[in-house]
Coordinates of C-alpha atoms in Angstrom, one line a residue:
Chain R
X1 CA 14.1 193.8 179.3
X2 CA 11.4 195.2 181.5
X3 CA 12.4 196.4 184.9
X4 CA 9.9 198.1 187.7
X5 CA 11.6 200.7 190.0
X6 CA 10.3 202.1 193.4
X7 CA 11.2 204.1 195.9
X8 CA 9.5 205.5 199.1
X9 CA 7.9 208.7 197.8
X10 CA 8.0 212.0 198.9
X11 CA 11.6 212.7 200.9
X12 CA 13.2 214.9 202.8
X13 CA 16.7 215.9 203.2
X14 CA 18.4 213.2 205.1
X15 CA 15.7 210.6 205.2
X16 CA 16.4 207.0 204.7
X17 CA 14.7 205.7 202.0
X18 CA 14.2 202.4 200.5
X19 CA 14.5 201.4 196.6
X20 CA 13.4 198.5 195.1
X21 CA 14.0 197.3 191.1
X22 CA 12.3 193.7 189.8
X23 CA 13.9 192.9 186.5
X24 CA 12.3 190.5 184.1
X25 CA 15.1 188.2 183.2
X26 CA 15.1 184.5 182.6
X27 CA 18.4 184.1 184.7
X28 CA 19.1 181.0 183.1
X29 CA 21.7 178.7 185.2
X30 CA 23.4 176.6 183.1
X31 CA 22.7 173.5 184.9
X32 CA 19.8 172.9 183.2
X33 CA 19.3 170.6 179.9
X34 CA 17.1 171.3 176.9
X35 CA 14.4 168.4 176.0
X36 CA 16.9 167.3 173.3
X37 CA 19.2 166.7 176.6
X38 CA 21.6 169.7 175.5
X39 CA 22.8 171.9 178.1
X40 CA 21.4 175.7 178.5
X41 CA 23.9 178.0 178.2
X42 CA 24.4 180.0 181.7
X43 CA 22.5 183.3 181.0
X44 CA 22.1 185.7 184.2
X45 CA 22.1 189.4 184.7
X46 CA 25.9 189.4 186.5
X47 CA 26.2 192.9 187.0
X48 CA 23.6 195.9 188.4
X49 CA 24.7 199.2 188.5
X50 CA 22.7 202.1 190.6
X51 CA 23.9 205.9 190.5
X52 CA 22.5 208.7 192.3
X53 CA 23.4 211.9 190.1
X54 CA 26.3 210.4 189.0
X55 CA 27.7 208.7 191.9
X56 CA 27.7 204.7 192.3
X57 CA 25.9 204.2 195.5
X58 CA 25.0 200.4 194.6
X59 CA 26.6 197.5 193.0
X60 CA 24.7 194.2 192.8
X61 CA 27.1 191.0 191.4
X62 CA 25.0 187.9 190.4
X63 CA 25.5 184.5 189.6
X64 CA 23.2 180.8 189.0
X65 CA 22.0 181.1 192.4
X66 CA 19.3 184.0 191.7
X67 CA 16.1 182.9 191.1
X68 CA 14.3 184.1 187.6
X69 CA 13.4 188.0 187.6
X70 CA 15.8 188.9 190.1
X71 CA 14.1 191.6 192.3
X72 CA 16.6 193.9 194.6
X73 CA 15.8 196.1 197.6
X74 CA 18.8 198.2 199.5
X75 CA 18.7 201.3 201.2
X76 CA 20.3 204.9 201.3
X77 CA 20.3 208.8 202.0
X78 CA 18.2 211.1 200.6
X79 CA 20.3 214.0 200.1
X80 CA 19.3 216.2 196.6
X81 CA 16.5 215.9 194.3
X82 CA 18.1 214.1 190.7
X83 CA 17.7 210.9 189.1
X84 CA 18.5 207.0 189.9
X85 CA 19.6 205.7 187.1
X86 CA 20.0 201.6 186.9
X87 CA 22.2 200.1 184.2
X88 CA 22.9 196.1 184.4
X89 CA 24.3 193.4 181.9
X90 CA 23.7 189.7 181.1
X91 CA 26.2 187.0 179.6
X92 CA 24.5 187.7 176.6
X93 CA 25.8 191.1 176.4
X94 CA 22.6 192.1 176.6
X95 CA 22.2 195.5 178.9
X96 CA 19.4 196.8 180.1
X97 CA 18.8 200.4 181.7
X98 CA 16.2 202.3 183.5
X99 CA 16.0 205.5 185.2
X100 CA 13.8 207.3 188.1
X101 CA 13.3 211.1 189.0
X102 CA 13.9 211.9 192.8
X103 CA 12.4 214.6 194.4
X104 CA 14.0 215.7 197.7
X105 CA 12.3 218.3 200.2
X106 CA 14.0 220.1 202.9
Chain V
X1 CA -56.9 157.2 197.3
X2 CA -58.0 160.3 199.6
X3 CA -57.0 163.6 198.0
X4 CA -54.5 164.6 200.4
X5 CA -52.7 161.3 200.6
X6 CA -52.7 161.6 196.5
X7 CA -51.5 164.9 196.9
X8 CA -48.5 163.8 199.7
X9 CA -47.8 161.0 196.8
X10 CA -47.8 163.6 194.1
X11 CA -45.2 165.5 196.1
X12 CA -42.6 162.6 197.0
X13 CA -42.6 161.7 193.8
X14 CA -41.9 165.1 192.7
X15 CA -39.2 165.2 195.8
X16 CA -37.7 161.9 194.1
X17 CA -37.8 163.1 190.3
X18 CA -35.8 166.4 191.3
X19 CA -33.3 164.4 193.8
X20 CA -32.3 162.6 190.4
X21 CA -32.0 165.4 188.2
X22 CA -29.8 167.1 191.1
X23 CA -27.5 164.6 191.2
X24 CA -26.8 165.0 187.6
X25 CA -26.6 168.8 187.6
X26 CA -23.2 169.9 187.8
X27 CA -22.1 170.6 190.8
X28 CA -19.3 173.6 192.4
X29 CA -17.2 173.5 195.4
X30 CA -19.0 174.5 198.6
X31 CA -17.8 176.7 199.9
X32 CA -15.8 177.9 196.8
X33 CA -11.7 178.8 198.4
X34 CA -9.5 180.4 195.6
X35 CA -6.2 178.4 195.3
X36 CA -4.3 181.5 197.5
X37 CA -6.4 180.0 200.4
X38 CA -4.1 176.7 199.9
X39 CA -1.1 178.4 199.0
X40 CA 1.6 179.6 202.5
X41 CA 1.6 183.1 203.7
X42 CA 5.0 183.7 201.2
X43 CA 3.6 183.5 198.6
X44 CA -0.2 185.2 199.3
X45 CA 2.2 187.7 200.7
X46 CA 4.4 187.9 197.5
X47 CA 1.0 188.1 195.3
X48 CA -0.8 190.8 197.4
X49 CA 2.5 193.4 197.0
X50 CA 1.7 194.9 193.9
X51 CA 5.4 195.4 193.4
X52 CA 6.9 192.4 194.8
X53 CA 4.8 190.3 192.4
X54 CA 6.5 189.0 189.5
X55 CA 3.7 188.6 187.4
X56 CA 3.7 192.6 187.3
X57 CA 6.4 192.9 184.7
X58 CA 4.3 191.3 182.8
X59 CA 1.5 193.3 183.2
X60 CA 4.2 196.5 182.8
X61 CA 5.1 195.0 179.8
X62 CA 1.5 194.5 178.3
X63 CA 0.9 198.2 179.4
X64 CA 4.0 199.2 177.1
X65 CA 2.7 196.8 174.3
X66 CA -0.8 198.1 174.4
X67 CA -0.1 201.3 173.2
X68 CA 2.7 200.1 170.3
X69 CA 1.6 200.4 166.8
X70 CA 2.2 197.1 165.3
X71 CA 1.4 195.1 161.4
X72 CA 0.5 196.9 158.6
X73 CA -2.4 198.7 159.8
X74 CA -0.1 200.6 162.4
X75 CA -2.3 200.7 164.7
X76 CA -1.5 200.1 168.3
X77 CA -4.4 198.4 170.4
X78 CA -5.2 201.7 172.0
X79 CA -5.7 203.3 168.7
X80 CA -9.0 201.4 169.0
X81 CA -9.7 200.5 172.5
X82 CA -8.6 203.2 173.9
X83 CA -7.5 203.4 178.3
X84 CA -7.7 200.0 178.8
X85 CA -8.1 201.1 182.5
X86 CA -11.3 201.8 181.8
X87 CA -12.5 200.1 178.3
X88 CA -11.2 196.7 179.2
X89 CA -12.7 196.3 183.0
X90 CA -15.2 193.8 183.4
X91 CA -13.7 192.3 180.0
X92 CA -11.8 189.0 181.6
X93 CA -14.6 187.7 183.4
X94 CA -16.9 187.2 180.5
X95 CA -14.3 184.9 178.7
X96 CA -14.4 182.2 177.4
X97 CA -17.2 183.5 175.1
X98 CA -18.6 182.1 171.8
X99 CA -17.7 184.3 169.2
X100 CA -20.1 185.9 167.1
X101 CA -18.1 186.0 163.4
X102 CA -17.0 181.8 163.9
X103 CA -20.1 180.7 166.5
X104 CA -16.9 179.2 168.1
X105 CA -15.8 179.2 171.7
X106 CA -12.9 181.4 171.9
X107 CA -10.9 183.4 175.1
X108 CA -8.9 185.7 176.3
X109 CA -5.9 184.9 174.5
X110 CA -7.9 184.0 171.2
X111 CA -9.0 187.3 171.2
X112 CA -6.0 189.1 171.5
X113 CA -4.5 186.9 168.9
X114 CA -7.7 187.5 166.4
X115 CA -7.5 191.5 167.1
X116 CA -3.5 190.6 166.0
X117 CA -4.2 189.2 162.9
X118 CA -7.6 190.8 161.8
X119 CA -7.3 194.3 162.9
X120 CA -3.4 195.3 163.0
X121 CA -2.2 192.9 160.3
X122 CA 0.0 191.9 162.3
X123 CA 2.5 188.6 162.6
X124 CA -0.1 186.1 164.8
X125 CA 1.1 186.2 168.2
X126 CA 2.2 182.9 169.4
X127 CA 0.2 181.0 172.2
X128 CA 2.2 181.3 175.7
X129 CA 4.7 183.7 173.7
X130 CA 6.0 186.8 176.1
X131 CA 4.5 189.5 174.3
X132 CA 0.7 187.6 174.2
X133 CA 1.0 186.4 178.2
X134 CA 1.9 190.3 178.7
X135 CA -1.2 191.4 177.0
X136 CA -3.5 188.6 178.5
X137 CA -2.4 189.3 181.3
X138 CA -2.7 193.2 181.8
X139 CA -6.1 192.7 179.9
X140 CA -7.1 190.4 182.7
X141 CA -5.5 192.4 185.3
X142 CA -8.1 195.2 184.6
X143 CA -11.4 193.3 186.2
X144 CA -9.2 192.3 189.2
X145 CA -11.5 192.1 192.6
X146 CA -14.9 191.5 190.2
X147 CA -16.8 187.7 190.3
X148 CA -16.2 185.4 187.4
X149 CA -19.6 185.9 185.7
X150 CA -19.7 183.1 182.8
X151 CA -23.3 182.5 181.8
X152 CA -24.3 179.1 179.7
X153 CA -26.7 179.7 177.3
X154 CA -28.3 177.9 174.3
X155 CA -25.1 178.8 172.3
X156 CA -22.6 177.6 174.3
X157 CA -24.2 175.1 176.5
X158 CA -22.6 171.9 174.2
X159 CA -19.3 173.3 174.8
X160 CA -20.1 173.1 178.6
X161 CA -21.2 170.2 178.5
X162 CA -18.0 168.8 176.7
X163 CA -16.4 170.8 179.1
X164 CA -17.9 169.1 182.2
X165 CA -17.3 165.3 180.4
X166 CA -13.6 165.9 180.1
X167 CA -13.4 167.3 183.9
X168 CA -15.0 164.2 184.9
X169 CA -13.7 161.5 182.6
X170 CA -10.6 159.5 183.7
X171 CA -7.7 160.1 181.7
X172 CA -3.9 159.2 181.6
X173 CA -2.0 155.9 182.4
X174 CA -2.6 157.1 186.1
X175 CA -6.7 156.7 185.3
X176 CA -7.4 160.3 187.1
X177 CA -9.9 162.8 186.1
X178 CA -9.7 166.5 187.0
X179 CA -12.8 166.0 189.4
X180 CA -11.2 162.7 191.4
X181 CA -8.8 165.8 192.7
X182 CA -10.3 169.5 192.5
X183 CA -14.0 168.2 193.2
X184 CA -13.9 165.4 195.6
X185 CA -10.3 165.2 197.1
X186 CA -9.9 169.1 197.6
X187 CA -8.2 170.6 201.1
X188 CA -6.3 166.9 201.1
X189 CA -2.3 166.3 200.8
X190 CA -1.2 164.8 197.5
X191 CA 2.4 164.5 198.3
X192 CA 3.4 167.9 200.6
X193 CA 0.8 169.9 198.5
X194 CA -2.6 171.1 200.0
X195 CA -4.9 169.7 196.5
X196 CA -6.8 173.2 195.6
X197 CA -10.2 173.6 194.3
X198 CA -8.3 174.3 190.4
X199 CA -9.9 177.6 190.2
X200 CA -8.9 179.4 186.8
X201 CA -9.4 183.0 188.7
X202 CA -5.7 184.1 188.7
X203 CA -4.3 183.3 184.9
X204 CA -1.9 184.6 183.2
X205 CA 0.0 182.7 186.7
X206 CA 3.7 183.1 187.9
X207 CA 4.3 179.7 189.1
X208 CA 7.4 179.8 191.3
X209 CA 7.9 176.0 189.5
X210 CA 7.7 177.7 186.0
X211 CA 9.9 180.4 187.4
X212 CA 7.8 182.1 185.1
X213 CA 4.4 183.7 183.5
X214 CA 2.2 180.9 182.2
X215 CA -1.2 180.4 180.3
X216 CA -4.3 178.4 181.8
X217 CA -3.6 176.1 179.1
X218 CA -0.1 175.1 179.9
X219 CA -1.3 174.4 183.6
X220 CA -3.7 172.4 182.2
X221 CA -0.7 171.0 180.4
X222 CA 1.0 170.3 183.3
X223 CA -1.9 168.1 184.9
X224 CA -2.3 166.1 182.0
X225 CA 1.9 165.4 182.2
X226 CA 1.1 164.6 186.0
X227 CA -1.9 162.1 185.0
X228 CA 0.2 161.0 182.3
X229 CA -2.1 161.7 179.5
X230 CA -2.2 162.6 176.2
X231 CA -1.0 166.6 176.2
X232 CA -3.2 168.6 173.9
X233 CA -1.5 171.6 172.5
X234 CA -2.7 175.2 173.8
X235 CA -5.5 176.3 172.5
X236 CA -7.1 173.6 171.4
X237 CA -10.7 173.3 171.5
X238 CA -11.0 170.0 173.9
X239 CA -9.4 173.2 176.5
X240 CA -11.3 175.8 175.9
X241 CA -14.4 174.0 176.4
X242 CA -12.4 172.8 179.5
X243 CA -11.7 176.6 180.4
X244 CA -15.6 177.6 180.1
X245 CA -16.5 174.9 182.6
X246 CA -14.1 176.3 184.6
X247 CA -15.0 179.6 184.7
X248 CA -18.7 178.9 185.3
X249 CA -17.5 176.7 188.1
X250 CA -15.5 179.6 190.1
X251 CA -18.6 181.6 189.5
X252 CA -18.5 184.1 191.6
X253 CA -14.8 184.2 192.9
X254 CA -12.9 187.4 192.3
X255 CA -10.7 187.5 189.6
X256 CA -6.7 187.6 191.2
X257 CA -4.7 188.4 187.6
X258 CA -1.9 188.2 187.9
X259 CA -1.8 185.6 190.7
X260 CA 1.2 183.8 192.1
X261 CA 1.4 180.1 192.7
X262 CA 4.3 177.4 193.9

């Protein structure tokens, strides 16, 4: 699963700072039928994890009503330099995981 | 006859000759509008944030792809080609091209799938697979911002030409041809869509519809299904000659890859 992180670059201690993930998933429903008129199994990334060295600072559940590629934006503190590290799961079973180096000034 | 009234004869006739031979010269758009200028403000919004844009996981993903060793060669396509940031700019706009080892029209995606097979030894890639639309479409990506620049020439000019019949013949139980839309009906409402120009500038496409990535040839696909005609499978050579008349026609429009579309 391919997944594109950003976050506002260059902090400082105790700036606010925006990060945004886009995952490519097909986020399939389950309302949908195939052409042979057989019913797609529901297939959506239901759970996002985000940790900040360590600590959960987001949790993201999902369901049929997010679009395809699912694409997230949320807010928090800059408070030490570390990693963001984004774990998520689909009914599948199928996890995914990506990770992003934070470096905070100040 | 004096010799100046001769001459004045001479020249409406001339006048009259080339007034024919325009008519039958293919004609583009005027002015030519990409199909963002039809599109809302969402989603030119949602294709001008280089993030935001869907269609660049795709290109991340053909990024990744380019420089993985693949078939029995092992050799990843940078192996040969090298940056593609720099060896493949200016690439996309030149496609479709005739080929020199087949004399055959052949594009983007051909070529990929021809490096594939010839050069890596590797399993074909599969028309409007993931892995081929990624590579299409970060190949493409790389002459972003630079004019279509097909040229017709000796070699491909009968492909053109095919090209140009299909765009204008009618087609489909609805009796449409491409042109009776994108040529002579564009800037109209068909239903609560503004009819664009069908410029092939932007392809590999997320379509919000398709909630996906998707070939020029499966939106051609999709007009066929709308015309209800016969649907030709991707690839084939009725669209790539299709695809060259295309291109020559947004001659001179910047290339948008990846662009985003309802």
């Amino acid at each position: 699963m391919t997944a594109r992180i950003q976050v506002t670059p260059n902090p400082k201690r105790g700036d606010v700072i925006e990060i945004r993930i886009a995952i490519q998933h097909p986020m399939e429903t389950g309302f949908r039928l195939d052409d042979g008129g057989r019913a797609i199994p529901k297939n959506v990334v239901n759970k996002l994890v985000c940790r900040y060295n360590n600590v959960e600072i987001f949790r993201a559940e999902m369901g049929s009503g997010i679009a395809a590629n699912p694409f997230l934006d949320f807010f928090t503190v800059a408070e030490a330099s570390g990693e963001l590290v984004f774990d998520w799961v689909d009914d599948q079973g199928q996890t995914g995981s990506e990770r992003v180096a934070l470096t905070v000034t100040g | 006859m004096t010799v100046p009234l001769r001459r004045a004869v001479l020249i409406a006739a001339l006048a009259w000759h080339c007034a024919g031979a325009a008519a039958q010269q293919p004609t583009r758009p005027q002015p030519l509008k990409s199909g963002l200028e039809f599109t809302g403000p969402e989603v030119r919004e949602l294709q001008q944030d280089d993030f935001a844009n869907p269609g660049m996981l795709w290109i991340t993903r053909g990024e990744n792809l380019w420089q993985e060793a693949a078939g029995r060669e092992g050799k990843s396509c940078a192996a040969c080609h090298g940056d593609a940031k720099t060896t493949m700019k200016g690439v996309a706009v030149r496609y479709p091209r005739i080929d020199a080892g087949s004399a055959r029209l052949i594009n983007l995606e051909g070529r990929i799938q021809q490096c594939r097979e010839r050069r890596q030894q590797a399993e074909p890639l599969k028309y409007e697979s993931p892995e081929l639309l990624a590579l299409s479409a970060y190949v493409a990506q790389q002459s972003r911002g630079m004019p279509m620049s097909a040229t017709i020439d000796w070699q491909n000019r009968h492909n053109f030409e095919a090209g140009r019949a299909m765009y204008n013949r009618r087609m489909g139980q609805m009796n449409l041809s491409c042109a009776q839309c994108h040529q002579d009906n564009w800037g109209k409402k068909l239903g609560p869509e503004t009819i664009s120009q069908g410029h092939s500038v932007a392809y590999p496409i997320y379509r919000l519809e398709w909630q996906t990535m998707g070939s020029l040839h499966r939106r051609f696909r999709s007009c066929l299904s709308g015309v209800r005609a016969e649907l030709l499978p991707q690839g084939s050579p009725e669209f790539l000659d299709l695809e060259l008349y295309l291109a020559w026609r947004a001659g001179g429009l910047p290339v948008e890859t990846p662009g985003v579309r309802r």
